Structures are given as structure tokens and as C-alpha cells.
mmCIF file of C-alpha atoms in Angstrom:
data_model
loop_
_atom_site.group_PDB
_atom_site.id
_atom_site.type_symbol
_atom_site.label_atom_id
_atom_site.label_comp_id
_atom_site.label_asym_id
_atom_site.label_seq_id
_atom_site.Cartn_x
_atom_site.Cartn_y
_atom_site.Cartn_z
ATOM 1 C CA MET A 1 0.000 0.000 0.000
ATOM 2 C CA THR A 2 1.412 3.373 -0.979
ATOM 3 C CA LEU A 3 1.750 6.180 1.536
ATOM 4 C CA VAL A 4 -0.739 8.289 -0.438
ATOM 5 C CA ARG A 5 -3.327 5.520 -0.327
ATOM 6 C CA LEU A 6 -2.734 5.002 3.391
ATOM 7 C CA ILE A 7 -3.373 8.665 4.129
ATOM 8 C CA ALA A 8 -6.453 8.679 1.889
ATOM 9 C CA LEU A 9 -7.941 5.668 3.668
ATOM 10 C CA ALA A 10 -7.204 7.206 7.053
ATOM 11 C CA ALA A 11 -8.969 10.398 6.018
ATOM 12 C CA LEU A 12 -11.932 8.399 4.727
ATOM 13 C CA LEU A 13 -12.314 6.570 8.019
ATOM 14 C CA THR A 14 -12.026 9.807 9.950
ATOM 15 C CA VAL A 15 -14.579 11.967 8.162
ATOM 16 C CA ALA A 16 -17.036 9.569 6.515
ATOM 17 C CA PRO A 17 -20.556 9.864 7.967
ATOM 18 C CA HIS A 18 -21.805 6.786 9.822
ATOM 19 C CA ALA A 19 -25.588 6.712 10.193
ATOM 20 C CA SER A 20 -25.537 3.783 12.628
ATOM 21 C CA ALA A 21 -24.023 5.925 15.374
ATOM 22 C CA THR A 22 -26.844 8.458 15.240
ATOM 23 C CA ASP A 23 -29.806 6.142 15.719
ATOM 24 C CA ALA A 24 -29.675 5.835 19.522
ATOM 25 C CA PHE A 25 -31.042 9.312 20.296
ATOM 26 C CA ASP A 26 -33.458 11.622 18.532
ATOM 27 C CA ASP A 27 -32.222 14.794 20.209
ATOM 28 C CA TYR A 28 -28.649 15.543 21.270
ATOM 29 C CA ARG A 29 -29.098 19.065 22.593
ATOM 30 C CA GLU A 30 -28.825 18.204 26.278
ATOM 31 C CA VAL A 31 -25.834 15.930 25.680
ATOM 32 C CA TYR A 32 -24.077 18.682 23.743
ATOM 33 C CA ARG A 33 -24.714 21.292 26.434
ATOM 34 C CA ASP A 34 -23.493 19.007 29.225
ATOM 35 C CA LEU A 35 -20.338 17.944 27.407
ATOM 36 C CA VAL A 36 -19.408 21.506 26.532
ATOM 37 C CA GLN A 37 -20.017 22.666 30.082
ATOM 38 C CA GLN A 38 -18.013 19.832 31.646
ATOM 39 C CA HIS A 39 -15.123 19.358 29.259
ATOM 40 C CA SER A 40 -14.740 21.989 26.546
ATOM 41 C CA ASP A 41 -11.954 23.800 28.455
ATOM 42 C CA ALA A 42 -9.937 20.571 28.466
ATOM 43 C CA ILE A 43 -10.107 20.103 24.675
ATOM 44 C CA VAL A 44 -7.377 22.252 23.160
ATOM 45 C CA THR A 45 -5.531 22.700 19.892
ATOM 46 C CA MET A 46 -1.888 21.701 19.481
ATOM 47 C CA LYS A 47 0.367 22.812 16.638
ATOM 48 C CA PHE A 48 3.710 21.223 15.854
ATOM 49 C CA VAL A 49 6.372 21.002 13.168
ATOM 50 C CA MET A 50 6.904 17.519 11.744
ATOM 51 C CA SER A 51 10.236 16.815 10.075
ATOM 52 C CA VAL A 52 10.034 14.007 7.515
ATOM 53 C CA THR A 53 13.403 12.548 6.509
ATOM 54 C CA ASN A 54 13.532 10.470 3.334
ATOM 55 C CA SER A 55 16.774 9.393 1.606
ATOM 56 C CA GLY A 56 18.702 12.111 3.421
ATOM 57 C CA ASN A 57 16.281 14.871 2.471
ATOM 58 C CA GLU A 58 14.302 16.645 5.181
ATOM 59 C CA GLN A 59 10.930 18.289 4.742
ATOM 60 C CA ARG A 60 9.369 20.345 7.540
ATOM 61 C CA ILE A 61 5.587 20.499 7.727
ATOM 62 C CA GLU A 62 3.481 22.468 10.196
ATOM 63 C CA ASP A 63 0.497 20.489 11.377
ATOM 64 C CA ARG A 64 -2.119 20.500 14.129
ATOM 65 C CA THR A 65 -4.042 17.994 16.198
ATOM 66 C CA GLN A 66 -6.525 17.732 19.034
ATOM 67 C CA ALA A 67 -5.077 17.534 22.553
ATOM 68 C CA VAL A 68 -6.750 16.698 25.857
ATOM 69 C CA MET A 69 -5.702 18.276 29.152
ATOM 70 C CA VAL A 70 -5.575 15.485 31.748
ATOM 71 C CA SER A 71 -4.158 17.197 34.835
ATOM 72 C CA ALA A 72 -4.364 20.505 36.659
ATOM 73 C CA ASP A 73 -0.634 21.132 36.089
ATOM 74 C CA GLY A 74 -0.719 20.960 32.292
ATOM 75 C CA LEU A 75 -0.270 17.317 31.247
ATOM 76 C CA LEU A 76 -1.748 16.627 27.802
ATOM 77 C CA VAL A 77 -2.624 13.488 25.847
ATOM 78 C CA VAL A 78 -2.240 13.466 22.054
ATOM 79 C CA PRO A 79 -2.122 10.721 19.409
ATOM 80 C CA GLU A 80 1.383 9.308 19.070
ATOM 81 C CA ARG A 81 1.280 9.822 15.287
ATOM 82 C CA ALA A 82 1.544 13.576 15.954
ATOM 83 C CA VAL A 83 4.909 13.009 17.660
ATOM 84 C CA SER A 84 6.649 10.288 15.664
ATOM 85 C CA VAL A 85 5.894 8.004 12.710
ATOM 86 C CA ASP A 86 8.044 5.140 11.427
ATOM 87 C CA PHE A 87 6.771 4.552 7.900
ATOM 88 C CA SER A 88 8.558 1.175 7.640
ATOM 89 C CA LYS A 89 5.890 -0.205 9.985
ATOM 90 C CA LEU A 90 3.152 1.055 7.690
ATOM 91 C CA GLY A 91 4.179 -0.835 4.578
ATOM 92 C CA ALA A 92 5.737 2.243 2.970
ATOM 93 C CA ALA A 93 9.216 0.785 2.574
ATOM 94 C CA THR A 94 10.986 0.845 -0.824
ATOM 95 C CA PRO A 95 13.407 -2.040 -1.507
ATOM 96 C CA GLY A 96 16.999 -0.893 -1.113
ATOM 97 C CA GLN A 97 16.048 2.415 0.511
ATOM 98 C CA ALA A 98 15.561 3.546 4.046
ATOM 99 C CA SER A 99 11.946 4.205 4.975
ATOM 100 C CA PRO A 100 10.841 7.755 5.731
ATOM 101 C CA VAL A 101 10.884 8.735 9.396
ATOM 102 C CA ALA A 102 8.868 11.602 10.857
ATOM 103 C CA LYS A 103 9.592 13.345 14.150
ATOM 104 C CA SER A 104 7.884 16.400 15.591
ATOM 105 C CA SER A 105 9.104 19.398 17.552
ATOM 106 C CA GLU A 106 8.067 22.966 18.381
ATOM 107 C CA PHE A 107 4.911 21.889 20.188
ATOM 108 C CA ARG A 108 2.538 24.768 20.945
ATOM 109 C CA VAL A 109 -0.824 24.647 22.677
ATOM 110 C CA ARG A 110 -3.618 27.192 22.696
ATOM 111 C CA LEU A 111 -6.000 26.985 25.589
ATOM 112 C CA ALA A 112 -9.715 27.591 25.216
ATOM 113 C CA ASP A 113 -10.771 31.239 24.869
ATOM 114 C CA THR A 114 -7.205 32.539 24.515
ATOM 115 C CA GLU A 115 -5.084 33.822 21.650
ATOM 116 C CA ASP A 116 -1.653 32.853 22.991
ATOM 117 C CA TRP A 117 0.207 29.735 21.909
ATOM 118 C CA LEU A 118 2.028 28.207 24.892
ATOM 119 C CA PRO A 119 5.115 26.004 24.443
ATOM 120 C CA ALA A 120 4.862 22.356 25.469
ATOM 121 C CA ASP A 121 7.442 19.584 25.762
ATOM 122 C CA LEU A 122 7.242 15.876 25.091
ATOM 123 C CA VAL A 123 7.144 13.704 28.211
ATOM 124 C CA THR A 124 6.810 10.194 26.797
ATOM 125 C CA ARG A 125 4.933 8.090 24.267
ATOM 126 C CA ASP A 126 3.479 4.590 24.128
ATOM 127 C CA ALA A 127 3.596 2.932 20.719
ATOM 128 C CA GLU A 128 1.329 0.073 21.797
ATOM 129 C CA LEU A 129 -1.447 2.400 22.932
ATOM 130 C CA GLY A 130 -0.761 4.914 20.166
ATOM 131 C CA LEU A 131 -0.629 7.792 22.663
ATOM 132 C CA ALA A 132 1.870 10.458 23.696
ATOM 133 C CA TRP A 133 1.979 12.869 26.625
ATOM 134 C CA LEU A 134 3.210 16.447 26.661
ATOM 135 C CA ARG A 135 3.422 19.056 29.400
ATOM 136 C CA LEU A 136 2.850 22.781 29.172
ATOM 137 C CA ARG A 137 6.119 24.549 29.843
ATOM 138 C CA ASP A 138 4.566 27.491 31.674
ATOM 139 C CA PRO A 139 0.978 26.745 32.757
ATOM 140 C CA VAL A 140 -1.149 29.856 33.198
ATOM 141 C CA GLY A 141 -4.138 30.151 35.507
ATOM 142 C CA LYS A 142 -6.590 27.405 36.403
ATOM 143 C CA LEU A 143 -6.643 24.648 33.819
ATOM 144 C CA GLY A 144 -9.685 22.592 32.934
ATOM 145 C CA PHE A 145 -8.895 18.892 32.611
ATOM 146 C CA VAL A 146 -10.521 15.497 32.147
ATOM 147 C CA ASP A 147 -10.203 13.219 35.179
ATOM 148 C CA LEU A 148 -9.480 9.903 33.504
ATOM 149 C CA ALA A 149 -9.843 8.054 36.808
ATOM 150 C CA GLN A 150 -13.604 8.760 36.686
ATOM 151 C CA GLY A 151 -14.108 6.718 33.518
ATOM 152 C CA ILE A 152 -16.556 3.932 32.744
ATOM 153 C CA GLN A 153 -16.085 0.696 30.840
ATOM 154 C CA ALA A 154 -17.057 0.754 27.159
ATOM 155 C CA GLU A 155 -18.825 -2.252 25.670
ATOM 156 C CA PRO A 156 -20.095 -3.188 22.193
ATOM 157 C CA GLY A 157 -23.391 -1.497 21.456
ATOM 158 C CA MET A 158 -22.704 1.616 23.537
ATOM 159 C CA VAL A 159 -22.949 5.094 22.053
ATOM 160 C CA PHE A 160 -20.192 7.590 22.833
ATOM 161 C CA PHE A 161 -19.487 11.225 22.019
ATOM 162 C CA SER A 162 -16.254 12.888 20.887
ATOM 163 C CA LEU A 163 -15.672 16.521 21.818
ATOM 164 C CA LEU A 164 -13.400 18.437 19.424
ATOM 165 C CA ARG A 165 -12.269 22.003 18.859
ATOM 166 C CA THR A 166 -12.427 23.617 15.417
ATOM 167 C CA SER A 167 -9.722 25.611 13.650
ATOM 168 C CA ASP A 168 -9.606 29.399 13.559
ATOM 169 C CA GLU A 169 -11.637 29.313 10.351
ATOM 170 C CA TRP A 170 -14.612 28.208 12.463
ATOM 171 C CA GLY A 171 -13.682 30.330 15.486
ATOM 172 C CA GLY A 172 -11.995 27.631 17.589
ATOM 173 C CA VAL A 173 -15.344 26.514 18.995
ATOM 174 C CA PRO A 174 -16.222 23.133 20.519
ATOM 175 C CA VAL A 175 -18.126 20.631 18.394
ATOM 176 C CA PHE A 176 -19.107 17.055 19.080
ATOM 177 C CA ARG A 177 -19.793 13.903 17.126
ATOM 178 C CA PRO A 178 -21.551 10.689 18.123
ATOM 179 C CA GLY A 179 -19.882 7.317 17.762
ATOM 180 C CA LEU A 180 -20.745 3.675 18.327
ATOM 181 C CA VAL A 181 -18.801 0.761 19.807
ATOM 182 C CA LEU A 182 -19.059 -1.897 17.095
ATOM 183 C CA GLY A 183 -17.271 -4.834 18.688
ATOM 184 C CA GLU A 184 -14.216 -6.021 20.576
ATOM 185 C CA THR A 185 -11.152 -8.075 19.748
ATOM 186 C CA ARG A 186 -8.260 -9.687 21.573
ATOM 187 C CA SER A 187 -6.049 -10.004 18.508
ATOM 188 C CA PRO A 188 -3.238 -9.220 19.187
ATOM 189 C CA THR A 189 -4.389 -7.406 22.333
ATOM 190 C CA TYR A 190 -7.713 -6.253 23.706
ATOM 191 C CA ARG A 191 -9.212 -3.375 21.734
ATOM 192 C CA LEU A 192 -12.639 -2.008 20.996
ATOM 193 C CA MET A 193 -13.649 -1.476 17.372
ATOM 194 C CA VAL A 194 -15.646 1.705 16.885
ATOM 195 C CA ASP A 195 -17.405 4.015 14.460
ATOM 196 C CA GLY A 196 -16.460 7.614 15.180
ATOM 197 C CA VAL A 197 -13.638 10.150 15.062
ATOM 198 C CA PRO A 198 -10.248 10.291 16.824
ATOM 199 C CA GLY A 199 -10.141 11.765 20.303
ATOM 200 C CA ILE A 200 -11.319 11.158 23.831
ATOM 201 C CA ALA A 201 -14.677 9.372 23.978
ATOM 202 C CA PHE A 202 -17.327 10.339 26.520
ATOM 203 C CA SER A 203 -20.568 8.754 27.651
ATOM 204 C CA HIS A 204 -23.800 10.759 27.319
ATOM 205 C CA ASP A 205 -23.263 12.089 30.870
ATOM 206 C CA GLY A 206 -19.644 13.093 30.327
ATOM 207 C CA LYS A 207 -17.735 10.114 31.740
ATOM 208 C CA PRO A 208 -14.568 9.261 29.760
ATOM 209 C CA MET A 209 -14.839 5.861 28.060
ATOM 210 C CA GLY A 210 -11.591 5.579 26.113
ATOM 211 C CA TYR A 211 -9.381 7.121 23.477
ATOM 212 C CA VAL A 212 -10.334 6.650 19.822
ATOM 213 C CA ASP A 213 -7.772 6.747 17.039
ATOM 214 C CA ILE A 214 -6.808 5.327 13.678
ATOM 215 C CA ASP A 215 -4.708 2.161 13.824
ATOM 216 C CA LEU A 216 -2.317 3.078 11.010
ATOM 217 C CA GLY A 217 -0.483 -0.243 11.153
ATOM 218 C CA ALA A 218 -3.657 -2.306 10.816
ATOM 219 C CA LEU A 219 -4.921 0.020 8.110
ATOM 220 C CA SER A 220 -1.779 -0.427 6.036
ATOM 221 C CA ARG A 221 -2.057 -4.221 6.233
ATOM 222 C CA GLN A 222 -5.631 -4.412 4.977
ATOM 223 C CA GLY A 223 -4.677 -3.857 1.358
ATOM 224 C CA GLY A 224 -8.142 -2.787 0.251
ATOM 225 C CA THR A 225 -11.523 -4.480 0.296
ATOM 226 C CA GLY A 226 -11.602 -5.602 -3.342
ATOM 227 C CA LEU A 227 -14.826 -6.328 -5.190
ATOM 228 C CA GLY A 228 -16.089 -8.382 -2.275
ATOM 229 C CA LEU A 229 -16.488 -5.137 -0.308
ATOM 230 C CA ASP A 230 -15.763 -6.843 3.001
ATOM 231 C CA MET A 231 -16.137 -3.875 5.357
ATOM 232 C CA ALA A 232 -15.915 -5.668 8.714
ATOM 233 C CA ASP A 233 -12.386 -4.365 9.404
ATOM 234 C CA MET A 234 -13.208 -0.772 8.485
ATOM 235 C CA ALA A 235 -13.248 0.560 12.017
ATOM 236 C CA LEU A 236 -11.264 2.766 14.351
ATOM 237 C CA ARG A 237 -9.871 1.484 17.618
ATOM 238 C CA MET A 238 -10.750 2.600 21.118
ATOM 239 C CA THR A 239 -8.229 2.085 23.903
ATOM 240 C CA PRO A 240 -10.252 1.429 27.093
ATOM 241 C CA ILE A 241 -10.146 4.271 29.592
ATOM 242 C CA ASP A 242 -8.561 2.187 32.371
ATOM 243 C CA LYS A 243 -5.494 1.614 30.183
ATOM 244 C CA VAL A 244 -5.328 5.287 29.220
ATOM 245 C CA ALA A 245 -5.672 6.325 32.871
ATOM 246 C CA ALA A 246 -2.970 3.912 34.047
ATOM 247 C CA ALA A 247 -0.517 5.041 31.365
ATOM 248 C CA THR A 248 -1.308 8.687 32.107
ATOM 249 C CA ALA A 249 -0.628 8.173 35.819
ATOM 250 C CA GLN A 250 2.811 6.819 34.933
ATOM 251 C CA ALA A 251 3.489 9.654 32.491
ATOM 252 C CA ALA A 252 2.594 12.217 35.170
ATOM 253 C CA LYS A 253 5.575 11.035 37.221
ATOM 254 C CA LEU A 254 8.106 11.502 34.425
ATOM 255 C CA PRO A 255 10.257 14.514 33.563
ATOM 256 C CA VAL A 256 10.213 16.096 30.130
ATOM 257 C CA ALA A 257 11.917 13.802 27.608
ATOM 258 C CA GLY A 258 12.675 16.286 24.818
ATOM 259 C CA ALA A 259 10.963 17.079 21.544
ATOM 260 C CA GLY A 260 10.646 14.156 19.162
ATOM 261 C CA ASP A 261 12.464 11.729 21.445
#
């Protein structure tokens, strides 16, 4: 699978509408209001510069992602793919050539209802969970955060909600999207298969349920559905909240590791 196709498939999974996730409720207004009131301050925007090295040539790309504040002293959770990507693990290797490697630096975070971009530093990352943790360098004021220890267990058939923050083009406002837990697997480790978008997943009453993201490695190995249109594997993964909370508790004890480490 080419890198271009991998990115295209990832984008398709991320933004494609899924009607099944919207059948559980007829009216989401109360859910939206509660989620925004409880957690919108903890959903922030992170910008970074990703350096992609390929055959000795380096290309620097500015990018952005969603980040979640998970402590009162400025610890953040982001998808690991925003920090480092080894393309050899994604089937993008060319025979006889080194695979591209991407590492990020210059992390900057903008809190809700502010204009200032605050520097942040990488603490650690977990390739198995697909998560990374950063810390604000100079936290300012009282920070809203999601208490991951107050989570609930997600199970197949449950509806969840993802709270996101838009770009400046849309005013940096909070938006939400419903999702659905489609199933569970223990191959190669326990994961939930979901319909939805990347980010922290909440129950209808605001309890964290897990972290949803694209499994780039699994996506690269699928190789397309062919004419049989077997869509069973076309799902995102949710890491259960107890695993995210445990890893976050360990990350909170660590010093800053350094950008892109």
C-alpha cells in the first residue's frame, strides 16, 4: 500500500458519515450542552512542526491535532502519530532504501478562549497504545482537565461522544460527534472497534470511556476491500479508559523527555 493511499484511507475513516451511530437518540441538545459545560476547556488545539526525513532529504511540515488536558498542572494526551511516525511499519518501505521517518518538535498549545500559543514539551509516548503525553512549559491560571480516573467501561453497542475544537476558520469553537462501539477483539491485544472520530470518547453524561484513534499499522495491512467489499475491518480502535488512565498516571511522574524523542 502506498503512503498516499494510506493517508487517503485514514482520512476516509475519519470523516465519513456513519448513520448507525446516530440512531440511539433523537435529540442531542442536552448531551451537547453538558459535554461543553463539563469538558470543553480541556479540549485544546496543538500545533507542531513535523520533520520528515527520506533518503537524506528533510521536509518540515506544520500540522495541528486535538489535545486533551488530563491534569491541573498541564499534562496533555495526544495521538502518538503527531509526535513520531516510522513509515517502515506502515508498509511504505521501498526495496533498497531507508523508509521515511517523521519526528515532531516545536509543540505549541492554545488553551480555550485565549489567543496565545504556549510552548509544550514531550514527556513520553506509548507505541502500543498509540498515545503520547506532553506538558505545558509554563501553565497559566486554572486549567480545565478530564479526570481519567472517573471513567466507565465501554462495551459493544454503547454510544459515545467525541468533543473536538475547530480551527480558527470556524472560530476555535467546541463541536461534538456521536460514535458507536461496534465490537471487541483480543487479537493481538484487547481493543474495541468503533465508528467515530479520533479523540477522547465520553458517555452521554460526560464520563470518559476511552481514546479513539486510527490504527495506522492495521490500516496499512488491509490492502483494500476488493470487489467483495468486506467492510468488517473498516473501524477505528478505542483504547479502554482504564489503560489510558494507568498510562497517564505513569506519564505524570516523568520529567520532560525532549521534543521528538
